[in-house]
mmCIF file of C-alpha atoms in Angstrom:
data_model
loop_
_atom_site.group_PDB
_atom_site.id
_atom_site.type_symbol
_atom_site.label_atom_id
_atom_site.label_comp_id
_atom_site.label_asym_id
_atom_site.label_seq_id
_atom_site.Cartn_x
_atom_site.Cartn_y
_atom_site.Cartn_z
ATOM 1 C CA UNK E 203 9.473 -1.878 0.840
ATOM 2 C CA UNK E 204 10.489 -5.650 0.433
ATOM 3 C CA UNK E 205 14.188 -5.853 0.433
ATOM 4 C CA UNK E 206 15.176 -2.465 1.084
ATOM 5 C CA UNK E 207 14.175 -1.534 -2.076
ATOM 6 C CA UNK E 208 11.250 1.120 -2.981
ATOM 7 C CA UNK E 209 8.446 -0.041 -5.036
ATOM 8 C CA UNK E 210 6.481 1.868 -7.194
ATOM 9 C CA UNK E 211 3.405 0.599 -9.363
ATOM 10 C CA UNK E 212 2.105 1.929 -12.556
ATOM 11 C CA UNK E 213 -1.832 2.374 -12.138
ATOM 12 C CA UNK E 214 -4.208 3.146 -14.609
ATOM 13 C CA UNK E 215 -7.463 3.515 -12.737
ATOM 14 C CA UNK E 216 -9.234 3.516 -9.494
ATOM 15 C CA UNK E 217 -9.319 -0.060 -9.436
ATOM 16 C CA UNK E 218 -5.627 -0.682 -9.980
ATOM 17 C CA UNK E 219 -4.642 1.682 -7.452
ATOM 18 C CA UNK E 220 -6.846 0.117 -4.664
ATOM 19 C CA UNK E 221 -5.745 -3.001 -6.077
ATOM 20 C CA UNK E 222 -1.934 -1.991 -5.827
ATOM 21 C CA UNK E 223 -2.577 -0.786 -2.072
ATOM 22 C CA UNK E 224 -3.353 -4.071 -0.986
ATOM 23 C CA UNK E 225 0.274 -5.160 -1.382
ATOM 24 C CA UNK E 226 3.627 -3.935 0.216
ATOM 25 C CA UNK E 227 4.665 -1.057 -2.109
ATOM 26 C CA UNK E 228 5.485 2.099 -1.236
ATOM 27 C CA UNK E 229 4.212 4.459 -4.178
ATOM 28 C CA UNK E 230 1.795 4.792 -6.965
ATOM 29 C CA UNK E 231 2.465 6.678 -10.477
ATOM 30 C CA UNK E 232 -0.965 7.442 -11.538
ATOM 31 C CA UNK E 233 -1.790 7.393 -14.797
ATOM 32 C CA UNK E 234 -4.586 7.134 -18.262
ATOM 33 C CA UNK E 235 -4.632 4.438 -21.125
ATOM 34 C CA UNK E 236 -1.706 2.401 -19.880
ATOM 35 C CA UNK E 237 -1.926 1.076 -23.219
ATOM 36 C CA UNK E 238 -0.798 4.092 -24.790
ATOM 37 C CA UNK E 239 2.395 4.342 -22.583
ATOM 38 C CA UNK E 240 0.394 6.444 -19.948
ATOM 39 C CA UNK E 241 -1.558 9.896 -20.453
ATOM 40 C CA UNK E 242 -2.460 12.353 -17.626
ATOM 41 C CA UNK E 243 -5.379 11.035 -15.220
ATOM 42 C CA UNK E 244 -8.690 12.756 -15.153
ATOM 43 C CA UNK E 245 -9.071 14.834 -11.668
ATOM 44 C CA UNK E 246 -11.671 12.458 -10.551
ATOM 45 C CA UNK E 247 -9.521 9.113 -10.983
ATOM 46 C CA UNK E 248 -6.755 11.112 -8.823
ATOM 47 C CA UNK E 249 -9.522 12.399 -6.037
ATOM 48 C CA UNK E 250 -10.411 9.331 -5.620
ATOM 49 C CA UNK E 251 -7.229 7.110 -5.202
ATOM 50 C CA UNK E 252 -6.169 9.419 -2.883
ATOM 51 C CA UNK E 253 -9.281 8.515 -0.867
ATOM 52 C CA UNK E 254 -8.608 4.761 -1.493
ATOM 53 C CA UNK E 255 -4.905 4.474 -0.834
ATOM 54 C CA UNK E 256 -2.958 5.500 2.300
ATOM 55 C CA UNK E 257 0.305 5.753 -0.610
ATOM 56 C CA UNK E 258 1.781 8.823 -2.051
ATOM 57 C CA UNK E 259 0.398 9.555 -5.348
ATOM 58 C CA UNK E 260 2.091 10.766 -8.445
ATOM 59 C CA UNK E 261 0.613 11.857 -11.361
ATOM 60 C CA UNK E 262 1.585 11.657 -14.862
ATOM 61 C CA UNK E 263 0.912 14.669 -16.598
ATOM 62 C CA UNK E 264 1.802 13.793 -20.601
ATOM 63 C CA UNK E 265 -1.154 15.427 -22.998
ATOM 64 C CA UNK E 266 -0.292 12.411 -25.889
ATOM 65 C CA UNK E 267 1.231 9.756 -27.083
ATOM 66 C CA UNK E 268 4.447 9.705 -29.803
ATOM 67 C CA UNK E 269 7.212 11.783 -28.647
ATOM 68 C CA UNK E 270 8.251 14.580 -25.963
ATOM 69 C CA UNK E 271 8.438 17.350 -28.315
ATOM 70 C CA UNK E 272 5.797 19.612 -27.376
ATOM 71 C CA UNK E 273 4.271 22.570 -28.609
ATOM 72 C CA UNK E 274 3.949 25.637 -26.533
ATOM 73 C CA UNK E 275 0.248 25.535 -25.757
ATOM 74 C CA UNK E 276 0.811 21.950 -25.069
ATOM 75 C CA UNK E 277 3.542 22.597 -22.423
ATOM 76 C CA UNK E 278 1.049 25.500 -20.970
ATOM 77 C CA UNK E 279 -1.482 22.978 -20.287
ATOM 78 C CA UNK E 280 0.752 20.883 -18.577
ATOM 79 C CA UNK E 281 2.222 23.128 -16.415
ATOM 80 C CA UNK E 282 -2.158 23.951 -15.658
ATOM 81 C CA UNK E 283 -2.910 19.953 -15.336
ATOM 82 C CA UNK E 284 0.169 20.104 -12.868
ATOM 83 C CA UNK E 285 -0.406 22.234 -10.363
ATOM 84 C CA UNK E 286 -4.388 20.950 -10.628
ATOM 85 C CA UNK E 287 -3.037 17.396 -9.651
ATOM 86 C CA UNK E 288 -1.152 18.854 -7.205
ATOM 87 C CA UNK E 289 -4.347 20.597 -5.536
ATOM 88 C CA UNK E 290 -5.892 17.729 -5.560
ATOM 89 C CA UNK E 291 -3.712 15.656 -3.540
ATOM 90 C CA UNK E 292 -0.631 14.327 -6.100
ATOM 91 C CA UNK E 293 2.509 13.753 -3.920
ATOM 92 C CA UNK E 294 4.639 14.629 -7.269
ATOM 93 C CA UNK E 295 4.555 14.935 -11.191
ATOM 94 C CA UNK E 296 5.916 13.046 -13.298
ATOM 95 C CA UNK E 297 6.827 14.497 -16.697
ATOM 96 C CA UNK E 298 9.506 14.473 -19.543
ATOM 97 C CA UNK E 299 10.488 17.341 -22.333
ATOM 98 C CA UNK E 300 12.839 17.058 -25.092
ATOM 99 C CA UNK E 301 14.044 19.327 -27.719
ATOM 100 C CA UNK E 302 14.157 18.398 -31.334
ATOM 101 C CA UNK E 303 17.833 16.946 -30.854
ATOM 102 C CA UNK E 304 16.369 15.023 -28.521
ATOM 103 C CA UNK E 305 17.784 16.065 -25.496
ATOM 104 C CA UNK E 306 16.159 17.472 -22.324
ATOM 105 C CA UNK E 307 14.486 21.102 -22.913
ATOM 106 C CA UNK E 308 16.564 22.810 -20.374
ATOM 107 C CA UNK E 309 14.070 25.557 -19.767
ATOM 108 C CA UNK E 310 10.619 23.555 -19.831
ATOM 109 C CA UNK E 311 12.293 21.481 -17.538
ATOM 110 C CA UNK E 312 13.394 23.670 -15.140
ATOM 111 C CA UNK E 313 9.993 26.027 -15.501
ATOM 112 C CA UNK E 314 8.039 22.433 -14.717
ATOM 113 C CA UNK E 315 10.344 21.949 -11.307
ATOM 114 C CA UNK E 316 10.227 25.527 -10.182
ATOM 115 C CA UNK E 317 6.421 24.832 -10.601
ATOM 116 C CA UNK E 318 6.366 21.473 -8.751
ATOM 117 C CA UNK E 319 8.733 22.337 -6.145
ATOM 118 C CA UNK E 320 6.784 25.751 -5.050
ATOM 119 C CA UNK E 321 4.091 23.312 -3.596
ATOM 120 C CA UNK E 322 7.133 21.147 -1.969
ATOM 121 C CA UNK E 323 5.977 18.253 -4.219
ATOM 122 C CA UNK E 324 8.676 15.761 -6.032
ATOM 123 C CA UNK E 325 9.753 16.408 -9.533
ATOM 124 C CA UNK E 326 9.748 13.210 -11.778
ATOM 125 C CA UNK E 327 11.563 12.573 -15.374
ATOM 126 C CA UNK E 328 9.809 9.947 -16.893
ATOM 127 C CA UNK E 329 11.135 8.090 -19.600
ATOM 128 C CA UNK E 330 11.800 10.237 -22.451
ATOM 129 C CA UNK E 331 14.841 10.087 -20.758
ATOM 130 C CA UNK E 332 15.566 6.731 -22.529
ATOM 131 C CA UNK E 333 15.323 8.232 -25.710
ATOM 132 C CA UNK E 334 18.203 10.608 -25.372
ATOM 133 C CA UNK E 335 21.842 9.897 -26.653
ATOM 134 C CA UNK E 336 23.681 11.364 -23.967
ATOM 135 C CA UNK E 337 22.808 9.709 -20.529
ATOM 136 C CA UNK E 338 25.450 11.468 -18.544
ATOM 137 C CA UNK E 339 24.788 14.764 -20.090
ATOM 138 C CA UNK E 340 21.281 14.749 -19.539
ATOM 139 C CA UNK E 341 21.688 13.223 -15.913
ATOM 140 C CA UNK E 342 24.165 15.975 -15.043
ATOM 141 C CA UNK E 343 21.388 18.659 -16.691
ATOM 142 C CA UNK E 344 18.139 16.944 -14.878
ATOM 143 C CA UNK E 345 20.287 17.273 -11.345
ATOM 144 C CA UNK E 346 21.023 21.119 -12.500
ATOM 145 C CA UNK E 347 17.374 21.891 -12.900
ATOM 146 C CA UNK E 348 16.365 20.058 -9.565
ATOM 147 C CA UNK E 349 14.734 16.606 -10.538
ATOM 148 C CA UNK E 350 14.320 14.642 -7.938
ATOM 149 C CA UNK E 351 13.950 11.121 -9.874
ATOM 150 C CA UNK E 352 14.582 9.634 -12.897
ATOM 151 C CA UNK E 353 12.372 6.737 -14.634
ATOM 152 C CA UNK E 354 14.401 4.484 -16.993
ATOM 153 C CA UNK E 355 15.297 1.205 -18.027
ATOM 154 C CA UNK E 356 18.805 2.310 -18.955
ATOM 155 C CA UNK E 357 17.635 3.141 -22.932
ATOM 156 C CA UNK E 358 15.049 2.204 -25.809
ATOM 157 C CA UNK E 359 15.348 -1.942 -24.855
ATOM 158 C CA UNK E 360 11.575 -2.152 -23.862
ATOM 159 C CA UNK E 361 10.448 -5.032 -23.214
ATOM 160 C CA UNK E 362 14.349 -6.153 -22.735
ATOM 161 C CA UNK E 363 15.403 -4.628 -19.598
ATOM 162 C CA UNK E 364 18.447 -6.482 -19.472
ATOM 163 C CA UNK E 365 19.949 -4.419 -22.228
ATOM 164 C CA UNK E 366 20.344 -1.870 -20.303
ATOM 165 C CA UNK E 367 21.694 -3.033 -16.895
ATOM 166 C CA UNK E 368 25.145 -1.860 -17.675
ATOM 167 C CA UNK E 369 23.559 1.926 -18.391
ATOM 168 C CA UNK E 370 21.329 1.452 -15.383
ATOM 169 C CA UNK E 371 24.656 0.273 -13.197
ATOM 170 C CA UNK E 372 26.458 2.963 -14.376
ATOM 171 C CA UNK E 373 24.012 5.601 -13.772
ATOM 172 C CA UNK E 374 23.059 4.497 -9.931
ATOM 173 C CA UNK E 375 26.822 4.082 -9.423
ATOM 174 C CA UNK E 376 27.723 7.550 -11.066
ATOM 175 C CA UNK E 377 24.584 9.759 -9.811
ATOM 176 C CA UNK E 378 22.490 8.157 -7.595
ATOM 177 C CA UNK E 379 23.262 10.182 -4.636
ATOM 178 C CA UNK E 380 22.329 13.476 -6.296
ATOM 179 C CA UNK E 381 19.184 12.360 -8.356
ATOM 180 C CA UNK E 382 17.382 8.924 -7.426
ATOM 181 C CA UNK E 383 17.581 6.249 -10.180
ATOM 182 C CA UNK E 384 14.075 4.417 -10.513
ATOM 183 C CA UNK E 385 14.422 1.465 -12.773
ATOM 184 C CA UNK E 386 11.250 0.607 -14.782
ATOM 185 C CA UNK E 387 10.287 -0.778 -17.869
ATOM 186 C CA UNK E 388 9.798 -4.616 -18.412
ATOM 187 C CA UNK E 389 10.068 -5.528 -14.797
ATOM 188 C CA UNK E 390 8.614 -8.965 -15.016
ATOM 189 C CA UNK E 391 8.734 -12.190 -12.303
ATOM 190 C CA UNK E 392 11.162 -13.893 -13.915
ATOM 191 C CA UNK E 393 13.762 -10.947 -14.330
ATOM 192 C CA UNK E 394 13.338 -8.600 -10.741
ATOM 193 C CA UNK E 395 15.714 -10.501 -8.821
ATOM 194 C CA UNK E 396 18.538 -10.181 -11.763
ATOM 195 C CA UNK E 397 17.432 -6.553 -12.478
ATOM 196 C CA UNK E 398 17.911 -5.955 -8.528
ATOM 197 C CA UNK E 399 21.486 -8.160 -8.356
ATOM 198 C CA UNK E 400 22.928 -6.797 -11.392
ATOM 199 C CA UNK E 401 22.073 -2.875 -10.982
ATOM 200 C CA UNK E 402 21.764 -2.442 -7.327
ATOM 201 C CA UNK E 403 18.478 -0.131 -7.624
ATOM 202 C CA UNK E 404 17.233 0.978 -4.714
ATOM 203 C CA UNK E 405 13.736 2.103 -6.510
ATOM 204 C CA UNK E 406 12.026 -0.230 -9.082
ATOM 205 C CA UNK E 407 8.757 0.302 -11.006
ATOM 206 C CA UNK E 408 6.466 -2.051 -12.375
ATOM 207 C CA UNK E 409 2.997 -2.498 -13.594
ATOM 208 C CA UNK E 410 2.380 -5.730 -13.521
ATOM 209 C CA UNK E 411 0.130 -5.358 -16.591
ATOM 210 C CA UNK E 412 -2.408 -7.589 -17.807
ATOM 211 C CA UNK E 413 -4.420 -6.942 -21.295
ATOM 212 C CA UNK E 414 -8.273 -6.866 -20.603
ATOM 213 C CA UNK E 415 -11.527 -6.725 -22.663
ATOM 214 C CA UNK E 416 -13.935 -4.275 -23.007
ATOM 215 C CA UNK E 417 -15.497 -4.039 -26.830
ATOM 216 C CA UNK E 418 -11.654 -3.282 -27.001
ATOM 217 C CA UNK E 419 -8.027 -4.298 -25.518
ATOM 218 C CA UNK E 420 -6.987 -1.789 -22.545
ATOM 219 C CA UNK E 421 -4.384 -2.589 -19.842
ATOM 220 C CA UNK E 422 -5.035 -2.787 -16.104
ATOM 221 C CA UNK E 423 -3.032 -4.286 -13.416
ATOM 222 C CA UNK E 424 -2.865 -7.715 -12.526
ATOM 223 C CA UNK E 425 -3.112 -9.250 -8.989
ATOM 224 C CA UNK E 426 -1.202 -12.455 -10.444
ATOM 225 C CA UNK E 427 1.562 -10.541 -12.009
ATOM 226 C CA UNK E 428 1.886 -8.319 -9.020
ATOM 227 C CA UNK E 429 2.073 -10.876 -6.481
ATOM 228 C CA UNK E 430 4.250 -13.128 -8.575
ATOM 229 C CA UNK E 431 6.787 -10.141 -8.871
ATOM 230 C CA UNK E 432 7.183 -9.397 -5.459
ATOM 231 C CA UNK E 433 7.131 -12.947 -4.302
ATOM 232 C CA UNK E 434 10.173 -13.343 -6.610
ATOM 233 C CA UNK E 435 12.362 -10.400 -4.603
#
């Protein structure tokens, strides 16, 4: 914690979570192919960051890219991948369903937290919530089904986080004492201190991403960009 505020890094692998532990943060969202937006991690990759990493651990459990309109096997298997993660060692699960109006699916949701909460594990919405018209309506449902956190950057602005520091204001002002705001989403060096000033998050989530080669772009986590952000708290 640098500044009062929590910090939470975006992993993609074994080697960016041992990476990530090596600086103050407080958390780790574990996740696959960053460069897809973030799939759910392979058992193995979770087994052993736990080993790794005296930080709590939470696991993204999304089955694809494009969208948060699932199907009902789909939402099966995630509710199976879920409490798997959670046996082996995820501190919480971090997840995101929306109907085809685009608005939270009440009773996925809620079916996900019961599920997550049974094992006394934290419930996560990640950001599909930016994709939803209704902010306040879906904060006030999310707090009604027992989320514990929210992941936005205050609507669809990525890689412009600034366009949505008056959403991001008005939803730590408005709701942060019943469901934690966790700002994410373009967190860069040169913009953390103004993203910190001008909301007043107390949680903020970054990768730190760098592209790297392998026969093929991927994105890992880079000790520059990670040291550079928090240098610039």
């Amino acid at each position: 914690m640098i500044k009062n505020t929590l910090i939470e890094v975006c992993c993609g692998s074994i080697e960016d979570v041992a990476l990530a532990s090596q600086f103050p943060v407080d958390r780790i969202e574990l996740n696959s192919a960053l460069e897809l937006g973030g799939l759910t991690p392979s058992m193995g990759t979770l087994k052993q960051a736990v080993q790794c990493s005296r930080l709590p651990i939470c696991c993204m459990v999304r089955p694809r890219t494009s969208g948060f309109h699932y199907t009902e096997d789909q939402f099966d298997s995630m509710c199976f991948d879920a409490e798997m993660l959670i046996s082996g060692g995820a501190a919480g699960i971090v997840f995101g369903f929306l109907d085809d109006e685009m608005c939270v699916n009440e009773k996925w949701t809620k079916r996900m937290v019961q599920i997550i909460h049974s094992y006394g594990r934290e419930a996560i919405f990640h950001k599909a919530f930016d994709a939803i018209p209704d902010k306040d309506e879906a904060c006030k449902m999310l707090i009604a089904c027992g989320v514990d956190r929210i992941l936005t950057s205050g609507g669809e602005n990525y890689p412009d986080i600034e366009k949505g520091f008056p959403t991001l204001k008005h939803l730590i002002e408005t709701y942060n004492d019943q469901i934690t705001i966790l700002v994410g989403g373009g967190v860069r060096a040169h913009n953390v201190r103004n993203i910190l000033t001008s909301t007043k998050c107390t949680e903020i989530h970054m990768t730190a991403k760098e592209i790297a080669n392998d026969n093929g772009d991927y994105v890992r986590v880079s000790e520059q960009n990670l040291e550079e952000i928090l240098e610039n708290f």
